[in-house]
mmCIF file of C-alpha atoms in Angstrom:
data_model
loop_
_atom_site.group_PDB
_atom_site.id
_atom_site.type_symbol
_atom_site.label_atom_id
_atom_site.label_comp_id
_atom_site.label_asym_id
_atom_site.label_seq_id
_atom_site.Cartn_x
_atom_site.Cartn_y
_atom_site.Cartn_z
ATOM 1 C CA MET A 261 44.822 83.785 -0.888
ATOM 2 C CA PRO A 262 40.896 82.754 -0.096
ATOM 3 C CA LYS A 263 38.255 84.758 -0.820
ATOM 4 C CA SER A 264 36.877 84.928 2.532
ATOM 5 C CA ILE A 265 40.362 86.802 3.559
ATOM 6 C CA LYS A 266 40.175 89.125 0.679
ATOM 7 C CA LYS A 267 37.117 90.098 1.610
ATOM 8 C CA THR A 268 38.438 90.841 5.425
ATOM 9 C CA VAL A 269 41.381 93.022 3.850
ATOM 10 C CA LEU A 270 39.032 94.991 1.304
ATOM 11 C CA ALA A 271 36.331 95.509 4.086
ATOM 12 C CA GLY A 272 39.198 96.846 6.526
ATOM 13 C CA ILE A 273 40.864 98.872 3.868
ATOM 14 C CA SER A 274 37.639 100.515 2.995
ATOM 15 C CA PHE A 275 36.588 101.264 6.380
ATOM 16 C CA ALA A 276 40.314 102.905 7.078
ATOM 17 C CA VAL A 277 39.794 104.866 4.017
ATOM 18 C CA LEU A 278 35.944 106.237 5.368
ATOM 19 C CA MET A 279 37.148 107.326 8.939
ATOM 20 C CA PHE A 280 40.029 108.906 7.320
ATOM 21 C CA GLY A 281 37.788 110.866 5.338
ATOM 22 C CA PHE A 282 35.423 111.282 8.210
ATOM 23 C CA SER A 283 37.956 112.608 10.434
ATOM 24 C CA PHE A 284 38.844 115.421 7.577
ATOM 25 C CA ALA A 285 34.264 116.111 7.611
ATOM 26 C CA LEU A 286 34.453 116.596 10.968
ATOM 27 C CA VAL A 287 36.010 120.161 11.385
ATOM 28 C CA PRO A 288 33.402 121.901 8.929
ATOM 29 C CA LEU A 289 30.859 119.859 11.068
ATOM 30 C CA TYR A 290 31.963 121.223 14.196
ATOM 31 C CA ARG A 291 31.919 124.528 12.954
ATOM 32 C CA VAL A 292 28.520 124.209 11.876
ATOM 33 C CA VAL A 293 27.092 123.057 15.021
ATOM 34 C CA CYS A 294 28.949 125.765 16.724
ATOM 35 C CA GLN A 295 27.634 128.362 14.549
ATOM 36 C CA VAL A 296 24.338 126.956 15.456
ATOM 37 C CA THR A 297 24.246 126.528 18.286
ATOM 38 C CA GLY A 298 26.438 129.148 19.759
ATOM 39 C CA LEU A 299 28.826 126.315 21.655
ATOM 40 C CA ASN A 300 32.163 127.020 22.306
ATOM 41 C CA GLY A 301 32.022 131.043 21.318
ATOM 42 C CA GLY A 302 31.196 129.972 17.307
ATOM 43 C CA VAL A 303 30.434 133.178 15.605
ATOM 44 C CA ASN A 304 29.235 133.622 11.914
ATOM 45 C CA VAL A 305 32.063 134.190 9.120
ATOM 46 C CA SER A 306 30.184 137.572 8.361
ATOM 47 C CA GLU A 307 30.499 138.737 11.543
ATOM 48 C CA ILE A 308 34.194 138.728 12.118
ATOM 49 C CA ASN A 309 34.303 140.357 8.059
ATOM 50 C CA SER A 310 32.289 142.957 9.060
ATOM 51 C CA VAL A 311 34.473 144.038 12.379
ATOM 52 C CA TYR A 312 37.548 144.128 10.073
ATOM 53 C CA ALA A 313 35.164 146.283 7.808
ATOM 54 C CA ASN A 314 34.878 148.639 10.276
ATOM 55 C CA PRO A 315 38.078 149.269 12.323
ATOM 56 C CA SER A 316 36.311 152.100 14.472
ATOM 57 C CA LEU A 317 33.912 149.688 16.116
ATOM 58 C CA GLY A 318 36.808 147.671 18.206
ATOM 59 C CA ARG A 319 37.545 144.023 17.523
ATOM 60 C CA MET A 320 34.397 141.776 18.383
ATOM 61 C CA ILE A 321 34.398 139.236 20.956
ATOM 62 C CA THR A 322 32.099 136.722 22.244
ATOM 63 C CA LEU A 323 30.946 137.541 26.029
ATOM 64 C CA GLN A 324 29.929 133.896 28.063
ATOM 65 C CA LEU A 325 27.835 134.562 31.203
ATOM 66 C CA VAL A 326 27.392 132.300 33.586
ATOM 67 C CA THR A 327 25.726 132.072 37.046
ATOM 68 C CA ASN A 328 26.362 130.276 40.011
ATOM 69 C CA THR A 329 24.983 129.735 43.784
ATOM 70 C CA ASN A 330 27.038 128.743 46.708
ATOM 71 C CA GLN A 331 26.099 125.492 48.538
ATOM 72 C CA SER A 332 21.911 124.789 48.788
ATOM 73 C CA LEU A 333 21.250 128.824 48.283
ATOM 74 C CA PRO A 334 17.124 128.878 47.508
ATOM 75 C CA TRP A 335 17.634 131.864 44.825
ATOM 76 C CA GLU A 336 17.015 131.960 41.592
ATOM 77 C CA PHE A 337 19.807 133.635 39.732
ATOM 78 C CA TYR A 338 20.725 134.009 35.724
ATOM 79 C CA PRO A 339 21.529 136.152 33.119
ATOM 80 C CA GLU A 340 19.212 138.515 30.412
ATOM 81 C CA LYS A 341 21.304 136.574 27.925
ATOM 82 C CA ASN A 342 23.458 133.553 28.425
ATOM 83 C CA THR A 343 25.893 134.998 25.274
ATOM 84 C CA LEU A 344 26.841 138.527 24.079
ATOM 85 C CA LYS A 345 28.874 139.496 20.920
ATOM 86 C CA ILE A 346 30.392 142.770 21.767
ATOM 87 C CA TYR A 347 33.094 145.096 20.441
ATOM 88 C CA THR A 348 36.029 146.287 22.814
ATOM 89 C CA GLY A 349 36.551 150.058 23.518
ATOM 90 C CA LYS A 350 32.645 150.017 23.988
ATOM 91 C CA GLU A 351 30.548 150.492 26.918
ATOM 92 C CA PHE A 352 27.859 147.975 27.298
ATOM 93 C CA ALA A 353 25.324 146.759 29.849
ATOM 94 C CA VAL A 354 23.610 143.674 30.790
ATOM 95 C CA ASN A 355 20.881 142.649 33.476
ATOM 96 C CA PHE A 356 21.219 139.585 36.042
ATOM 97 C CA TYR A 357 17.881 138.766 37.804
ATOM 98 C CA VAL A 358 17.689 137.387 40.969
ATOM 99 C CA ARG A 359 14.718 135.931 42.988
ATOM 100 C CA ASN A 360 14.935 135.210 46.721
ATOM 101 C CA THR A 361 12.876 131.718 46.965
ATOM 102 C CA SER A 362 13.498 131.218 50.967
ATOM 103 C CA ASN A 363 10.714 132.293 53.380
ATOM 104 C CA HIS A 364 13.014 135.099 54.947
ATOM 105 C CA ALA A 365 14.962 137.888 54.120
ATOM 106 C CA MET A 366 18.413 136.990 53.099
ATOM 107 C CA THR A 367 21.917 138.956 52.502
ATOM 108 C CA ILE A 368 24.258 137.809 49.287
ATOM 109 C CA GLN A 369 27.118 139.140 48.201
ATOM 110 C CA ALA A 370 28.091 137.831 44.298
ATOM 111 C CA ILE A 371 31.875 137.032 43.474
ATOM 112 C CA PRO A 372 32.852 137.630 39.836
ATOM 113 C CA SER A 373 35.703 134.900 38.258
ATOM 114 C CA PHE A 374 37.292 135.300 34.509
ATOM 115 C CA ALA A 375 38.210 132.848 31.603
ATOM 116 C CA PRO A 376 40.696 132.972 30.718
ATOM 117 C CA GLN A 377 42.007 134.582 34.031
ATOM 118 C CA VAL A 378 44.145 137.452 32.207
ATOM 119 C CA SER A 379 41.154 138.868 30.832
ATOM 120 C CA ALA A 380 39.843 140.429 34.172
ATOM 121 C CA ARG A 381 43.073 142.855 33.546
ATOM 122 C CA TYR A 382 41.294 144.223 30.622
ATOM 123 C CA PHE A 383 37.300 143.701 31.748
ATOM 124 C CA HIS A 384 36.426 147.090 33.664
ATOM 125 C CA LYS A 385 32.962 147.513 35.494
ATOM 126 C CA LEU A 386 31.399 150.575 35.480
ATOM 127 C CA GLU A 387 28.887 149.569 37.687
ATOM 128 C CA CYS A 388 27.867 146.237 39.010
ATOM 129 C CA PHE A 389 25.780 144.356 41.618
ATOM 130 C CA CYS A 390 29.052 142.602 42.385
ATOM 131 C CA PHE A 391 30.303 145.788 44.236
ATOM 132 C CA ARG A 392 28.310 145.263 47.313
ATOM 133 C CA GLN A 393 26.383 143.281 49.312
ATOM 134 C CA GLN A 394 22.136 142.674 48.164
ATOM 135 C CA THR A 395 19.605 141.993 50.405
ATOM 136 C CA LEU A 396 16.595 140.435 49.282
ATOM 137 C CA GLN A 397 13.208 139.703 51.014
ATOM 138 C CA ALA A 398 11.164 136.545 50.878
ATOM 139 C CA GLY A 399 9.949 136.214 47.244
ATOM 140 C CA GLU A 400 11.504 139.432 46.252
ATOM 141 C CA PHE A 401 12.836 139.512 42.543
ATOM 142 C CA ARG A 402 15.315 142.068 41.289
ATOM 143 C CA ALA A 403 17.262 142.989 38.242
ATOM 144 C CA MET A 404 20.770 143.660 38.840
ATOM 145 C CA PRO A 405 22.639 145.447 36.196
ATOM 146 C CA VAL A 406 26.378 144.889 34.933
ATOM 147 C CA VAL A 407 27.728 148.141 32.564
ATOM 148 C CA PHE A 408 31.154 147.188 31.342
ATOM 149 C CA ARG A 409 34.102 147.908 28.663
ATOM 150 C CA VAL A 410 36.570 145.048 27.378
ATOM 151 C CA ASP A 411 39.910 147.270 26.752
ATOM 152 C CA THR A 412 40.784 147.560 23.289
ATOM 153 C CA LYS A 413 44.576 145.821 24.351
ATOM 154 C CA LEU A 414 43.145 142.680 25.211
ATOM 155 C CA PRO A 415 45.657 140.134 23.761
ATOM 156 C CA GLU A 416 44.544 139.126 19.992
ATOM 157 C CA GLU A 417 44.067 135.177 20.929
ATOM 158 C CA ILE A 418 41.764 136.045 23.163
ATOM 159 C CA HIS A 419 38.035 135.509 21.341
ATOM 160 C CA VAL A 420 35.675 134.533 24.357
ATOM 161 C CA ILE A 421 35.831 135.697 27.285
ATOM 162 C CA THR A 422 33.403 134.010 30.287
ATOM 163 C CA LEU A 423 32.228 136.024 32.769
ATOM 164 C CA ALA A 424 31.197 133.891 35.730
ATOM 165 C CA TYR A 425 29.177 135.231 39.357
ATOM 166 C CA THR A 426 28.896 133.091 42.225
ATOM 167 C CA LEU A 427 26.507 134.125 44.560
ATOM 168 C CA PHE A 428 27.345 133.216 48.602
ATOM 169 C CA ASP A 429 24.900 133.391 51.392
ATOM 170 C CA VAL A 430 26.352 136.146 53.862
ATOM 171 C CA THR A 431 23.201 136.836 56.071
ATOM 172 C CA THR A 432 24.448 135.661 59.163
ATOM 173 C CA LYS A 433 27.758 137.863 58.958
ATOM 174 C CA ARG A 434 25.958 140.841 58.425
ATOM 175 C CA LYS A 435 23.690 140.312 61.224
ATOM 176 C CA THR A 436 26.950 140.328 63.549
ATOM 177 C CA ALA A 437 28.517 142.861 61.575
#
């Protein structure tokens, strides 16, 4: 067999072995990236262990908060935090902030959605800005609280809940009603 073919075969085998090894290294690298950035609900192992050390706290889960405005609604809308570590069975509160950046008064309605959808059955809002329409004057800024509790009966396979709010402009609907 010519020397150049042996070199190519050896290089191909070496490359295959390296790629095989790299595929196993991806899992721990992915966990580190998720833990550092908070992507995909990455949590610290010590946090998980501390939950099981004290079962009276409930189970720790991650709550991701997402905000949207419908169409070209000229409002700023964002949560106090994008991600929270919470315990099932405990009451929590988080603020959402909104600013009407238009030059006139507007009324909005917030519509919540959940992922996974089944988690909505276990997420109990005690107080929420989504319960009623909100009217803000031009340039007005407001903190809007959500007080909630996640039921301890949340299925064990759910570790991350995403709560998303979308703001809809209902100004014209309110004027005619």
